[in-house]
């Protein structure tokens, strides 16, 4: 996947753990922050992006606070948020490392203001022009009354559908706490996996049709290897989510309410379904490759068979022509008045006879 291979690494060897160093692509845009507060009756959206507005909510506030941070490349912004919410330095380090694999961490020591759960996963986008899967690093910090979401700076906010539901007071988000908001955002990411998976499935079907119809060429082989790479990349990012969701359900955290557990189980079922589909696709590709190679081999055998038959037919004709093409004086047939026609007739008879014989043998 070319885009990920061209990433810029700013890590420095020998830095102490917890040092905030951005690992990812060069980004020119400034970090954008939205502050959303809501409860069952109302909501407020602060789109000013001021860090001064991103304070830890008052303990008595009836609202859920959601900070949507768009851009993780500015260490000072991440550090300020970590200081205001007293987040663990290792947590902040993982937020800025786009190469971090999906995982869940529970922080409840004296270095944090309150118990928090850190979740990181990958938002996958399908690029039809490059025929590849592009992964966007997203992270969530769940607290008692707040949720902070971090995402890479891209063309649009991937969490806009959830914000739209909050504004419309549609669904269960407004009636539940930040743990349900965490589920909603994770569910949005997982739903996008199905979109990417459908694109891969459609391309596999198209490749299979071309192979079966014997229309496949060199580009088909390239497409098969590209699909294999996409599936491998996608499975690398999706597979850890199974253990991550299992840990969220297994860990008895006060931040995850009982009424959210069924939704997490449903999300785990979706992950299992995606992994099973990816395994099916991964097993299908070698089979398609074998069919493609067999089809290519059969076409080559058919061509060689045709050339062999033609060579066999013309071999005796060439022999006769070679015999009477020798420049010897003592060759009576050369002086026969009708010798030329007899030679042509003999070659014609041999040609017809061999064609009839090969057809009866079903060689042609």
PDB file of N, CA and C in Angstrom, residues 235-284:
ATOM      1  N   UNK A 235      -7.325  -7.311   7.445  1.00  0.00           N
ATOM      2  CA  UNK A 235      -7.396  -8.278   8.532  1.00  0.00           C
ATOM      3  C   UNK A 235      -6.430  -7.921   9.663  1.00  0.00           C
ATOM      4  N   UNK A 236      -5.282  -7.318   9.320  1.00  0.00           N
ATOM      5  CA  UNK A 236      -4.331  -6.916  10.351  1.00  0.00           C
ATOM      6  C   UNK A 236      -4.928  -5.862  11.289  1.00  0.00           C
ATOM      7  N   UNK A 237      -5.800  -5.024  10.744  1.00  0.00           N
ATOM      8  CA  UNK A 237      -6.403  -3.980  11.559  1.00  0.00           C
ATOM      9  C   UNK A 237      -7.695  -4.435  12.244  1.00  0.00           C
ATOM     10  N   UNK A 238      -8.393  -5.392  11.648  1.00  0.00           N
ATOM     11  CA  UNK A 238      -9.677  -5.821  12.200  1.00  0.00           C
ATOM     12  C   UNK A 238      -9.512  -6.925  13.238  1.00  0.00           C
ATOM     13  N   UNK A 239      -8.573  -7.828  13.018  1.00  0.00           N
ATOM     14  CA  UNK A 239      -8.424  -8.983  13.899  1.00  0.00           C
ATOM     15  C   UNK A 239      -8.226  -8.621  15.374  1.00  0.00           C
ATOM     16  N   UNK A 240      -7.413  -7.598  15.730  1.00  0.00           N
ATOM     17  CA  UNK A 240      -7.243  -7.270  17.157  1.00  0.00           C
ATOM     18  C   UNK A 240      -8.515  -6.770  17.835  1.00  0.00           C
ATOM     19  N   UNK A 241      -9.508  -6.340  17.043  1.00  0.00           N
ATOM     20  CA  UNK A 241     -10.728  -5.812  17.644  1.00  0.00           C
ATOM     21  C   UNK A 241     -11.506  -6.890  18.379  1.00  0.00           C
ATOM     22  N   UNK A 242     -11.330  -8.130  17.992  1.00  0.00           N
ATOM     23  CA  UNK A 242     -12.023  -9.230  18.673  1.00  0.00           C
ATOM     24  C   UNK A 242     -11.590  -9.314  20.130  1.00  0.00           C
ATOM     25  N   UNK A 243     -10.282  -9.292  20.374  1.00  0.00           N
ATOM     26  CA  UNK A 243      -9.770  -9.325  21.744  1.00  0.00           C
ATOM     27  C   UNK A 243     -10.074  -8.023  22.471  1.00  0.00           C
ATOM     28  N   UNK A 244     -10.063  -6.919  21.745  1.00  0.00           N
ATOM     29  CA  UNK A 244     -10.331  -5.625  22.367  1.00  0.00           C
ATOM     30  C   UNK A 244     -11.757  -5.559  22.912  1.00  0.00           C
ATOM     31  N   UNK A 245     -12.721  -5.988  22.127  1.00  0.00           N
ATOM     32  CA  UNK A 245     -14.109  -5.980  22.588  1.00  0.00           C
ATOM     33  C   UNK A 245     -14.332  -6.991  23.698  1.00  0.00           C
ATOM     34  N   UNK A 246     -13.638  -8.111  23.601  1.00  0.00           N
ATOM     35  CA  UNK A 246     -13.729  -9.099  24.677  1.00  0.00           C
ATOM     36  C   UNK A 246     -13.226  -8.513  25.990  1.00  0.00           C
ATOM     37  N   UNK A 247     -12.135  -7.734  25.935  1.00  0.00           N
ATOM     38  CA  UNK A 247     -11.610  -7.108  27.151  1.00  0.00           C
ATOM     39  C   UNK A 247     -12.574  -6.063  27.686  1.00  0.00           C
ATOM     40  N   UNK A 248     -13.217  -5.300  26.805  1.00  0.00           N
ATOM     41  CA  UNK A 248     -14.180  -4.297  27.247  1.00  0.00           C
ATOM     42  C   UNK A 248     -15.361  -4.933  27.976  1.00  0.00           C
ATOM     43  N   UNK A 249     -15.796  -6.094  27.489  1.00  0.00           N
ATOM     44  CA  UNK A 249     -16.917  -6.775  28.131  1.00  0.00           C
ATOM     45  C   UNK A 249     -16.487  -7.513  29.395  1.00  0.00           C
ATOM     46  N   UNK A 250     -15.258  -8.018  29.385  1.00  0.00           N
ATOM     47  CA  UNK A 250     -14.786  -8.820  30.513  1.00  0.00           C
ATOM     48  C   UNK A 250     -14.368  -7.959  31.705  1.00  0.00           C
ATOM     49  N   UNK A 251     -13.760  -6.816  31.420  1.00  0.00           N
ATOM     50  CA  UNK A 251     -13.266  -5.953  32.487  1.00  0.00           C
ATOM     51  C   UNK A 251     -14.445  -5.296  33.206  1.00  0.00           C
ATOM     52  N   UNK A 252     -14.471  -5.417  34.506  1.00  0.00           N
ATOM     53  CA  UNK A 252     -15.549  -4.824  35.300  1.00  0.00           C
ATOM     54  C   UNK A 252     -15.202  -3.373  35.596  1.00  0.00           C
ATOM     55  N   UNK A 253     -15.413  -2.525  34.617  1.00  0.00           N
ATOM     56  CA  UNK A 253     -15.115  -1.103  34.746  1.00  0.00           C
ATOM     57  C   UNK A 253     -16.394  -0.336  35.052  1.00  0.00           C
ATOM     58  N   UNK A 254     -16.274   0.650  35.936  1.00  0.00           N
ATOM     59  CA  UNK A 254     -17.434   1.471  36.282  1.00  0.00           C
ATOM     60  C   UNK A 254     -17.838   2.370  35.124  1.00  0.00           C
ATOM     61  N   UNK A 255     -16.960   2.493  34.130  1.00  0.00           N
ATOM     62  CA  UNK A 255     -17.250   3.374  33.002  1.00  0.00           C
ATOM     63  C   UNK A 255     -18.174   2.731  31.978  1.00  0.00           C
ATOM     64  N   UNK A 256     -18.239   1.412  31.955  1.00  0.00           N
ATOM     65  CA  UNK A 256     -19.106   0.687  31.023  1.00  0.00           C
ATOM     66  C   UNK A 256     -20.340   0.231  31.785  1.00  0.00           C
ATOM     67  N   UNK A 257     -21.474   0.810  31.474  1.00  0.00           N
ATOM     68  CA  UNK A 257     -22.721   0.474  32.151  1.00  0.00           C
ATOM     69  C   UNK A 257     -23.283  -0.851  31.622  1.00  0.00           C
ATOM     70  N   UNK A 258     -24.119  -1.468  32.455  1.00  0.00           N
ATOM     71  CA  UNK A 258     -24.678  -2.775  32.085  1.00  0.00           C
ATOM     72  C   UNK A 258     -25.515  -2.692  30.811  1.00  0.00           C
ATOM     73  N   UNK A 259     -26.242  -1.577  30.631  1.00  0.00           N
ATOM     74  CA  UNK A 259     -27.120  -1.496  29.457  1.00  0.00           C
ATOM     75  C   UNK A 259     -26.330  -1.328  28.163  1.00  0.00           C
ATOM     76  N   UNK A 260     -25.015  -1.057  28.249  1.00  0.00           N
ATOM     77  CA  UNK A 260     -24.198  -0.935  27.041  1.00  0.00           C
ATOM     78  C   UNK A 260     -23.618  -2.278  26.616  1.00  0.00           C
ATOM     79  N   UNK A 261     -23.565  -3.243  27.537  1.00  0.00           N
ATOM     80  CA  UNK A 261     -22.977  -4.553  27.228  1.00  0.00           C
ATOM     81  C   UNK A 261     -23.629  -5.244  26.031  1.00  0.00           C
ATOM     82  N   UNK A 262     -24.979  -5.268  25.922  1.00  0.00           N
ATOM     83  CA  UNK A 262     -25.566  -5.928  24.745  1.00  0.00           C
ATOM     84  C   UNK A 262     -25.122  -5.305  23.417  1.00  0.00           C
ATOM     85  N   UNK A 263     -24.926  -3.990  23.409  1.00  0.00           N
ATOM     86  CA  UNK A 263     -24.494  -3.329  22.184  1.00  0.00           C
ATOM     87  C   UNK A 263     -23.047  -3.705  21.846  1.00  0.00           C
ATOM     88  N   UNK A 264     -22.210  -3.838  22.880  1.00  0.00           N
ATOM     89  CA  UNK A 264     -20.828  -4.262  22.643  1.00  0.00           C
ATOM     90  C   UNK A 264     -20.779  -5.692  22.133  1.00  0.00           C
ATOM     91  N   UNK A 265     -21.678  -6.546  22.651  1.00  0.00           N
ATOM     92  CA  UNK A 265     -21.729  -7.930  22.152  1.00  0.00           C
ATOM     93  C   UNK A 265     -22.150  -7.957  20.688  1.00  0.00           C
ATOM     94  N   UNK A 266     -23.118  -7.102  20.342  1.00  0.00           N
ATOM     95  CA  UNK A 266     -23.543  -7.024  18.939  1.00  0.00           C
ATOM     96  C   UNK A 266     -22.397  -6.540  18.060  1.00  0.00           C
ATOM     97  N   UNK A 267     -21.623  -5.590  18.569  1.00  0.00           N
ATOM     98  CA  UNK A 267     -20.464  -5.096  17.812  1.00  0.00           C
ATOM     99  C   UNK A 267     -19.428  -6.197  17.640  1.00  0.00           C
ATOM    100  N   UNK A 268     -19.241  -7.016  18.689  1.00  0.00           N
ATOM    101  CA  UNK A 268     -18.309  -8.145  18.595  1.00  0.00           C
ATOM    102  C   UNK A 268     -18.773  -9.152  17.538  1.00  0.00           C
ATOM    103  N   UNK A 269     -20.093  -9.361  17.442  1.00  0.00           N
ATOM    104  CA  UNK A 269     -20.627 -10.257  16.404  1.00  0.00           C
ATOM    105  C   UNK A 269     -20.317  -9.722  15.007  1.00  0.00           C
ATOM    106  N   UNK A 270     -20.414  -8.412  14.839  1.00  0.00           N
ATOM    107  CA  UNK A 270     -20.092  -7.813  13.543  1.00  0.00           C
ATOM    108  C   UNK A 270     -18.616  -8.026  13.200  1.00  0.00           C
ATOM    109  N   UNK A 271     -17.765  -7.864  14.202  1.00  0.00           N
ATOM    110  CA  UNK A 271     -16.336  -8.075  13.970  1.00  0.00           C
ATOM    111  C   UNK A 271     -16.069  -9.520  13.560  1.00  0.00           C
ATOM    112  N   UNK A 272     -16.690 -10.467  14.249  1.00  0.00           N
ATOM    113  CA  UNK A 272     -16.519 -11.882  13.893  1.00  0.00           C
ATOM    114  C   UNK A 272     -17.004 -12.146  12.474  1.00  0.00           C
ATOM    115  N   UNK A 273     -18.110 -11.518  12.097  1.00  0.00           N
ATOM    116  CA  UNK A 273     -18.628 -11.686  10.745  1.00  0.00           C
ATOM    117  C   UNK A 273     -17.648 -11.146   9.710  1.00  0.00           C
ATOM    118  N   UNK A 274     -17.056  -9.997   9.994  1.00  0.00           N
ATOM    119  CA  UNK A 274     -16.093  -9.407   9.065  1.00  0.00           C
ATOM    120  C   UNK A 274     -14.858 -10.288   8.942  1.00  0.00           C
ATOM    121  N   UNK A 275     -14.360 -10.788  10.081  1.00  0.00           N
ATOM    122  CA  UNK A 275     -13.171 -11.639  10.052  1.00  0.00           C
ATOM    123  C   UNK A 275     -13.450 -12.922   9.274  1.00  0.00           C
ATOM    124  N   UNK A 276     -14.629 -13.514   9.481  1.00  0.00           N
ATOM    125  CA  UNK A 276     -14.981 -14.730   8.741  1.00  0.00           C
ATOM    126  C   UNK A 276     -15.042 -14.458   7.231  1.00  0.00           C
ATOM    127  N   UNK A 277     -15.608 -13.320   6.863  1.00  0.00           N
ATOM    128  CA  UNK A 277     -15.685 -12.973   5.438  1.00  0.00           C
ATOM    129  C   UNK A 277     -14.298 -12.747   4.857  1.00  0.00           C
ATOM    130  N   UNK A 278     -13.429 -12.077   5.621  1.00  0.00           N
ATOM    131  CA  UNK A 278     -12.059 -11.861   5.157  1.00  0.00           C
ATOM    132  C   UNK A 278     -11.326 -13.187   4.978  1.00  0.00           C
ATOM    133  N   UNK A 279     -11.546 -14.117   5.905  1.00  0.00           N
ATOM    134  CA  UNK A 279     -10.911 -15.436   5.774  1.00  0.00           C
ATOM    135  C   UNK A 279     -11.424 -16.161   4.533  1.00  0.00           C
ATOM    136  N   UNK A 280     -12.725 -16.014   4.262  1.00  0.00           N
ATOM    137  CA  UNK A 280     -13.286 -16.641   3.062  1.00  0.00           C
ATOM    138  C   UNK A 280     -12.671 -16.045   1.799  1.00  0.00           C
ATOM    139  N   UNK A 281     -12.557 -14.722   1.769  1.00  0.00           N
ATOM    140  CA  UNK A 281     -11.951 -14.058   0.608  1.00  0.00           C
ATOM    141  C   UNK A 281     -10.486 -14.461   0.459  1.00  0.00           C
ATOM    142  N   UNK A 282      -9.795 -14.565   1.592  1.00  0.00           N
ATOM    143  CA  UNK A 282      -8.375 -14.917   1.529  1.00  0.00           C
ATOM    144  C   UNK A 282      -8.191 -16.335   0.997  1.00  0.00           C
ATOM    145  N   UNK A 283      -9.110 -17.235   1.324  1.00  0.00           N
ATOM    146  CA  UNK A 283      -9.030 -18.596   0.803  1.00  0.00           C
ATOM    147  C   UNK A 283      -9.471 -18.663  -0.660  1.00  0.00           C
ATOM    148  N   UNK A 284     -10.316 -17.707  -1.078  1.00  0.00           N
ATOM    149  CA  UNK A 284     -10.809 -17.719  -2.454  1.00  0.00           C
ATOM    150  C   UNK A 284      -9.740 -17.284  -3.450  1.00  0.00           C
TER     151      UNK A 284
END
